mmCIF file of C-alpha atoms in Angstrom:
data_model
loop_
_atom_site.group_PDB
_atom_site.id
_atom_site.type_symbol
_atom_site.label_atom_id
_atom_site.label_comp_id
_atom_site.label_asym_id
_atom_site.label_seq_id
_atom_site.Cartn_x
_atom_site.Cartn_y
_atom_site.Cartn_z
ATOM 1 C CA GLU A 1 8.622 12.871 30.900
ATOM 2 C CA VAL A 2 10.093 10.006 28.913
ATOM 3 C CA GLN A 3 7.632 7.140 28.524
ATOM 4 C CA LEU A 4 7.664 3.842 26.675
ATOM 5 C CA VAL A 5 4.456 1.860 26.285
ATOM 6 C CA GLU A 6 4.544 -1.644 24.828
ATOM 7 C CA SER A 7 1.588 -3.416 23.268
ATOM 8 C CA GLY A 8 0.842 -6.375 21.037
ATOM 9 C CA GLY A 9 1.566 -9.276 23.339
ATOM 10 C CA GLY A 10 -0.755 -12.221 23.716
ATOM 11 C CA LEU A 11 -1.221 -15.938 23.268
ATOM 12 C CA VAL A 12 0.049 -17.478 20.030
ATOM 13 C CA GLN A 13 0.569 -21.029 18.859
ATOM 14 C CA PRO A 14 4.034 -22.411 18.118
ATOM 15 C CA GLY A 15 5.054 -21.414 14.607
ATOM 16 C CA GLY A 16 2.870 -18.334 14.722
ATOM 17 C CA SER A 17 3.692 -14.645 14.437
ATOM 18 C CA LEU A 18 3.217 -11.533 16.503
ATOM 19 C CA ARG A 19 4.224 -7.888 16.236
ATOM 20 C CA LEU A 20 5.080 -5.915 19.334
ATOM 21 C CA SER A 21 4.921 -2.129 19.428
ATOM 22 C CA CYS A 22 6.600 0.337 21.733
ATOM 23 C CA ALA A 23 5.250 3.879 21.612
ATOM 24 C CA ALA A 24 7.627 6.527 22.857
ATOM 25 C CA SER A 25 6.974 10.004 24.183
ATOM 26 C CA ALA A 26 9.156 12.957 25.186
ATOM 27 C CA PHE A 27 12.038 11.842 22.987
ATOM 28 C CA THR A 28 12.618 10.730 19.406
ATOM 29 C CA VAL A 29 13.007 6.994 18.801
ATOM 30 C CA SER A 30 15.070 7.499 15.663
ATOM 31 C CA THR A 31 17.790 9.494 17.438
ATOM 32 C CA ASN A 32 18.490 6.895 20.128
ATOM 33 C CA TYR A 33 19.593 3.300 20.251
ATOM 34 C CA MET A 34 16.441 1.293 21.005
ATOM 35 C CA THR A 35 16.536 -2.190 22.471
ATOM 36 C CA TRP A 36 14.261 -5.144 23.196
ATOM 37 C CA VAL A 37 14.945 -7.253 26.284
ATOM 38 C CA ARG A 38 12.870 -10.230 27.384
ATOM 39 C CA GLN A 39 12.321 -12.080 30.627
ATOM 40 C CA ALA A 40 10.908 -15.584 30.743
ATOM 41 C CA PRO A 41 8.586 -16.270 33.700
ATOM 42 C CA GLY A 42 10.633 -16.435 36.894
ATOM 43 C CA LYS A 43 13.903 -16.032 35.001
ATOM 44 C CA GLY A 44 16.513 -13.353 34.365
ATOM 45 C CA LEU A 45 16.894 -10.737 31.663
ATOM 46 C CA GLU A 46 17.857 -11.659 28.102
ATOM 47 C CA TRP A 47 18.864 -9.132 25.461
ATOM 48 C CA VAL A 48 16.992 -9.650 22.182
ATOM 49 C CA SER A 49 17.821 -6.912 19.693
ATOM 50 C CA VAL A 50 18.969 -3.330 19.169
ATOM 51 C CA ILE A 51 18.483 -0.765 16.429
ATOM 52 C CA TYR A 52 20.931 2.102 16.122
ATOM 53 C CA SER A 53 19.982 5.656 15.325
ATOM 54 C CA GLY A 54 21.623 5.089 11.954
ATOM 55 C CA GLY A 55 19.463 2.035 11.325
ATOM 56 C CA SER A 56 21.928 -0.792 11.932
ATOM 57 C CA THR A 57 20.453 -3.753 13.756
ATOM 58 C CA TYR A 58 21.806 -6.594 15.881
ATOM 59 C CA TYR A 59 20.132 -9.714 17.230
ATOM 60 C CA ALA A 60 20.669 -12.423 19.781
ATOM 61 C CA ASP A 61 21.532 -15.736 18.139
ATOM 62 C CA SER A 62 18.369 -17.246 19.653
ATOM 63 C CA VAL A 63 16.131 -14.975 17.548
ATOM 64 C CA LYS A 64 18.270 -14.215 14.507
ATOM 65 C CA GLY A 65 16.398 -14.921 11.291
ATOM 66 C CA ARG A 66 13.044 -15.052 13.091
ATOM 67 C CA PHE A 67 12.692 -11.609 14.695
ATOM 68 C CA THR A 68 12.992 -8.196 13.042
ATOM 69 C CA ILE A 69 13.414 -4.889 14.855
ATOM 70 C CA SER A 70 12.252 -1.720 13.146
ATOM 71 C CA ARG A 71 10.873 1.735 13.849
ATOM 72 C CA ASP A 72 8.434 4.238 12.383
ATOM 73 C CA SER A 73 9.633 7.793 12.845
ATOM 74 C CA SER A 74 6.262 9.281 11.931
ATOM 75 C CA LYS A 75 4.644 7.356 14.784
ATOM 76 C CA ASN A 76 7.688 7.558 17.082
ATOM 77 C CA THR A 77 7.274 3.844 17.645
ATOM 78 C CA LEU A 78 9.591 0.849 17.861
ATOM 79 C CA TYR A 79 8.529 -2.592 16.661
ATOM 80 C CA LEU A 80 9.531 -6.202 17.043
ATOM 81 C CA GLU A 81 8.187 -8.541 14.387
ATOM 82 C CA MET A 82 8.335 -12.111 15.675
ATOM 83 C CA ASN A 83 7.914 -15.079 13.345
ATOM 84 C CA SER A 84 8.246 -18.850 13.739
ATOM 85 C CA LEU A 85 7.586 -18.465 17.438
ATOM 86 C CA ARG A 86 8.696 -21.196 19.803
ATOM 87 C CA VAL A 87 7.558 -22.173 23.276
ATOM 88 C CA GLU A 88 10.886 -20.874 24.597
ATOM 89 C CA ASP A 89 10.054 -17.380 23.299
ATOM 90 C CA THR A 90 7.443 -17.091 26.043
ATOM 91 C CA ALA A 91 8.418 -14.043 28.094
ATOM 92 C CA VAL A 92 7.648 -10.497 29.069
ATOM 93 C CA TYR A 93 9.142 -8.293 26.372
ATOM 94 C CA TYR A 94 10.480 -4.890 27.364
ATOM 95 C CA CYS A 95 11.547 -2.074 25.100
ATOM 96 C CA ALA A 96 14.245 0.205 26.437
ATOM 97 C CA ARG A 97 15.958 3.399 25.386
ATOM 98 C CA GLY A 98 19.692 3.626 25.070
ATOM 99 C CA ARG A 99 21.192 6.426 27.069
ATOM 100 C CA ILE A 100 22.411 9.323 24.943
ATOM 101 C CA GLY A 101 26.175 8.992 24.711
ATOM 102 C CA GLY A 102 26.044 5.382 25.813
ATOM 103 C CA GLY A 103 23.677 3.561 23.566
ATOM 104 C CA ASN A 104 23.645 0.204 25.265
ATOM 105 C CA ILE A 105 23.071 1.643 28.726
ATOM 106 C CA LEU A 106 19.316 1.245 29.102
ATOM 107 C CA ASP A 107 18.028 4.285 30.959
ATOM 108 C CA TYR A 108 14.271 4.063 30.360
ATOM 109 C CA TRP A 109 12.163 0.937 30.091
ATOM 110 C CA GLY A 110 8.568 0.241 29.224
ATOM 111 C CA GLN A 111 6.265 -1.733 31.485
ATOM 112 C CA GLY A 112 6.540 -4.845 29.337
ATOM 113 C CA THR A 113 4.133 -6.950 27.308
ATOM 114 C CA LEU A 114 3.635 -10.680 27.848
ATOM 115 C CA VAL A 115 4.019 -13.085 24.952
ATOM 116 C CA THR A 116 2.856 -16.642 25.555
ATOM 117 C CA VAL A 117 3.641 -19.296 22.959
ATOM 118 C CA SER A 118 1.593 -22.385 23.603
ATOM 119 C CA SER A 119 -0.671 -24.844 21.840
ATOM 120 C CA ALA B 1 29.414 -14.344 24.212
ATOM 121 C CA ILE B 2 30.625 -12.811 27.450
ATOM 122 C CA ARG B 3 29.291 -14.735 30.418
ATOM 123 C CA MET B 4 28.285 -12.812 33.517
ATOM 124 C CA THR B 5 28.072 -14.344 36.978
ATOM 125 C CA GLN B 6 26.828 -12.808 40.214
ATOM 126 C CA SER B 7 27.268 -13.713 43.827
ATOM 127 C CA PRO B 8 25.476 -14.360 45.965
ATOM 128 C CA SER B 9 22.337 -15.456 44.119
ATOM 129 C CA SER B 10 20.303 -14.278 47.081
ATOM 130 C CA LEU B 11 20.878 -12.713 50.457
ATOM 131 C CA SER B 12 18.919 -11.785 53.509
ATOM 132 C CA ALA B 13 19.472 -8.373 55.020
ATOM 133 C CA SER B 14 17.944 -5.926 57.453
ATOM 134 C CA ILE B 15 17.128 -2.252 57.267
ATOM 135 C CA GLY B 16 20.306 -0.266 57.815
ATOM 136 C CA ASP B 17 22.645 -3.023 56.651
ATOM 137 C CA ARG B 18 25.428 -2.586 54.141
ATOM 138 C CA VAL B 19 24.994 -4.971 51.222
ATOM 139 C CA THR B 20 27.618 -5.958 48.663
ATOM 140 C CA ILE B 21 26.922 -7.814 45.428
ATOM 141 C CA THR B 22 29.666 -9.076 43.148
ATOM 142 C CA CYS B 23 29.555 -9.427 39.374
ATOM 143 C CA ARG B 24 32.232 -11.199 37.357
ATOM 144 C CA ALA B 25 32.703 -11.262 33.591
ATOM 145 C CA SER B 26 34.271 -14.085 31.586
ATOM 146 C CA GLN B 27 36.494 -11.547 29.837
ATOM 147 C CA GLY B 28 37.574 -7.977 30.411
ATOM 148 C CA LEU B 29 34.958 -5.242 30.035
ATOM 149 C CA SER B 30 37.040 -2.191 30.883
ATOM 150 C CA SER B 31 34.275 -0.217 32.643
ATOM 151 C CA TYR B 32 31.411 -1.124 30.300
ATOM 152 C CA LEU B 33 29.167 -2.402 33.060
ATOM 153 C CA ALA B 34 25.753 -1.316 34.337
ATOM 154 C CA TRP B 35 23.628 -2.282 37.324
ATOM 155 C CA TYR B 36 19.825 -2.483 37.366
ATOM 156 C CA GLN B 37 17.248 -2.944 40.105
ATOM 157 C CA GLN B 38 14.041 -4.854 39.451
ATOM 158 C CA LYS B 39 11.049 -5.209 41.731
ATOM 159 C CA PRO B 40 8.406 -7.926 41.214
ATOM 160 C CA GLY B 41 6.126 -7.181 38.286
ATOM 161 C CA LYS B 42 8.062 -4.062 37.333
ATOM 162 C CA ALA B 43 10.564 -3.123 34.672
ATOM 163 C CA PRO B 44 14.254 -2.908 35.548
ATOM 164 C CA LYS B 45 15.592 0.462 36.639
ATOM 165 C CA LEU B 46 19.064 1.725 35.795
ATOM 166 C CA LEU B 47 21.149 2.412 38.903
ATOM 167 C CA ILE B 48 24.765 2.668 37.793
ATOM 168 C CA TYR B 49 26.634 2.724 34.483
ATOM 169 C CA ALA B 50 30.278 2.862 33.493
ATOM 170 C CA ALA B 51 30.844 0.644 36.542
ATOM 171 C CA SER B 52 30.684 3.505 39.028
ATOM 172 C CA THR B 53 28.595 6.410 37.675
ATOM 173 C CA LEU B 54 25.330 6.937 39.514
ATOM 174 C CA GLN B 55 22.319 7.436 37.248
ATOM 175 C CA SER B 56 20.508 10.718 37.836
ATOM 176 C CA GLY B 57 17.935 10.450 40.614
ATOM 177 C CA VAL B 58 19.389 7.313 42.186
ATOM 178 C CA PRO B 59 20.111 7.679 45.921
ATOM 179 C CA SER B 60 23.742 8.088 46.898
ATOM 180 C CA ARG B 61 23.607 5.015 49.154
ATOM 181 C CA PHE B 62 24.120 3.030 45.942
ATOM 182 C CA SER B 63 27.657 2.824 44.631
ATOM 183 C CA GLY B 64 29.582 0.743 42.134
ATOM 184 C CA SER B 65 33.206 -0.126 41.669
ATOM 185 C CA GLY B 66 35.520 -2.310 39.642
ATOM 186 C CA SER B 67 36.925 -2.659 36.163
ATOM 187 C CA GLY B 68 38.091 -5.427 33.896
ATOM 188 C CA THR B 69 36.370 -8.596 35.054
ATOM 189 C CA ASP B 70 35.360 -7.907 38.665
ATOM 190 C CA PHE B 71 32.713 -5.447 39.775
ATOM 191 C CA THR B 72 30.816 -4.635 42.949
ATOM 192 C CA LEU B 73 27.509 -2.989 43.772
ATOM 193 C CA THR B 74 27.251 -1.676 47.322
ATOM 194 C CA ILE B 75 24.131 -0.462 49.068
ATOM 195 C CA ASN B 76 24.869 1.490 52.229
ATOM 196 C CA CYS B 77 22.213 1.725 54.913
ATOM 197 C CA LEU B 78 19.659 -0.527 53.214
ATOM 198 C CA GLN B 79 16.147 0.905 53.043
ATOM 199 C CA SER B 80 12.828 -0.955 52.756
ATOM 200 C CA GLU B 81 12.456 0.102 49.136
ATOM 201 C CA ASP B 82 15.772 -1.544 48.257
ATOM 202 C CA PHE B 83 14.452 -5.087 48.630
ATOM 203 C CA ALA B 84 14.568 -6.231 45.028
ATOM 204 C CA THR B 85 16.587 -8.222 42.513
ATOM 205 C CA TYR B 86 19.769 -6.676 41.121
ATOM 206 C CA TYR B 87 21.288 -7.441 37.728
ATOM 207 C CA CYS B 88 24.612 -6.503 36.206
ATOM 208 C CA GLN B 89 24.871 -6.025 32.432
ATOM 209 C CA GLN B 90 27.883 -5.801 30.170
ATOM 210 C CA TYR B 91 27.761 -3.528 27.155
ATOM 211 C CA TYR B 92 31.302 -4.145 26.002
ATOM 212 C CA SER B 93 30.267 -6.349 23.099
ATOM 213 C CA TYR B 94 27.325 -8.093 21.452
ATOM 214 C CA PRO B 95 25.413 -9.992 22.476
ATOM 215 C CA LEU B 96 24.720 -7.802 25.474
ATOM 216 C CA THR B 97 24.496 -10.072 28.480
ATOM 217 C CA PHE B 98 23.095 -9.838 31.976
ATOM 218 C CA GLY B 99 24.088 -11.562 35.147
ATOM 219 C CA PRO B 100 21.600 -14.063 36.618
ATOM 220 C CA GLY B 101 20.530 -11.658 39.328
ATOM 221 C CA THR B 102 20.887 -11.288 43.091
ATOM 222 C CA LYS B 103 17.721 -11.212 45.145
ATOM 223 C CA VAL B 104 17.914 -9.067 48.274
ATOM 224 C CA ASP B 105 15.203 -9.836 50.798
ATOM 225 C CA VAL B 106 14.469 -9.669 54.489
#
């Protein structure tokens, strides 16, 4: 059974850094598009970043230059390195798998990890 | 960026009702549109992709239609487990964008 389990969220001060992890099972992270989506408290869904199977990456303008998506094939894990965090980055962060044959169709999601940016 | 709108933003319905949610894109998407269901405190769940293709395991009372800029999600014979928020998502171009959501409640 495909599973995605996020970790690494928590409370951080503005300007701080955090690294989120997303451990995958029953499929290989490096052969799928993998995506991060976030949801601010009480708000809708916002796409953050994607990494292709070939390694190309794309980012939302709101996080470009501050966030970095990456993966470790040996650990079958996706990461999101977040620097220069802002209050408006506060959200639940979900990792999601891109459907095979349709990479930006998100067919499996993790349970989410909460990031709170506050002083 | 492609802007997605949904209507209504919320609706009240009863068990057995037919519910229709509309999603509109600011530019043409062909059929590069997906629908997700989200329940409180849970991750979104993929319902439909390519505007009208039902994801495996999703009940057949859910259906999608449309192409270009106008799309519809229909739930026939609403069940108790269908009370949730529904989002459309375009995957025609980056940045990927979601609609603001439609909350379906009693």
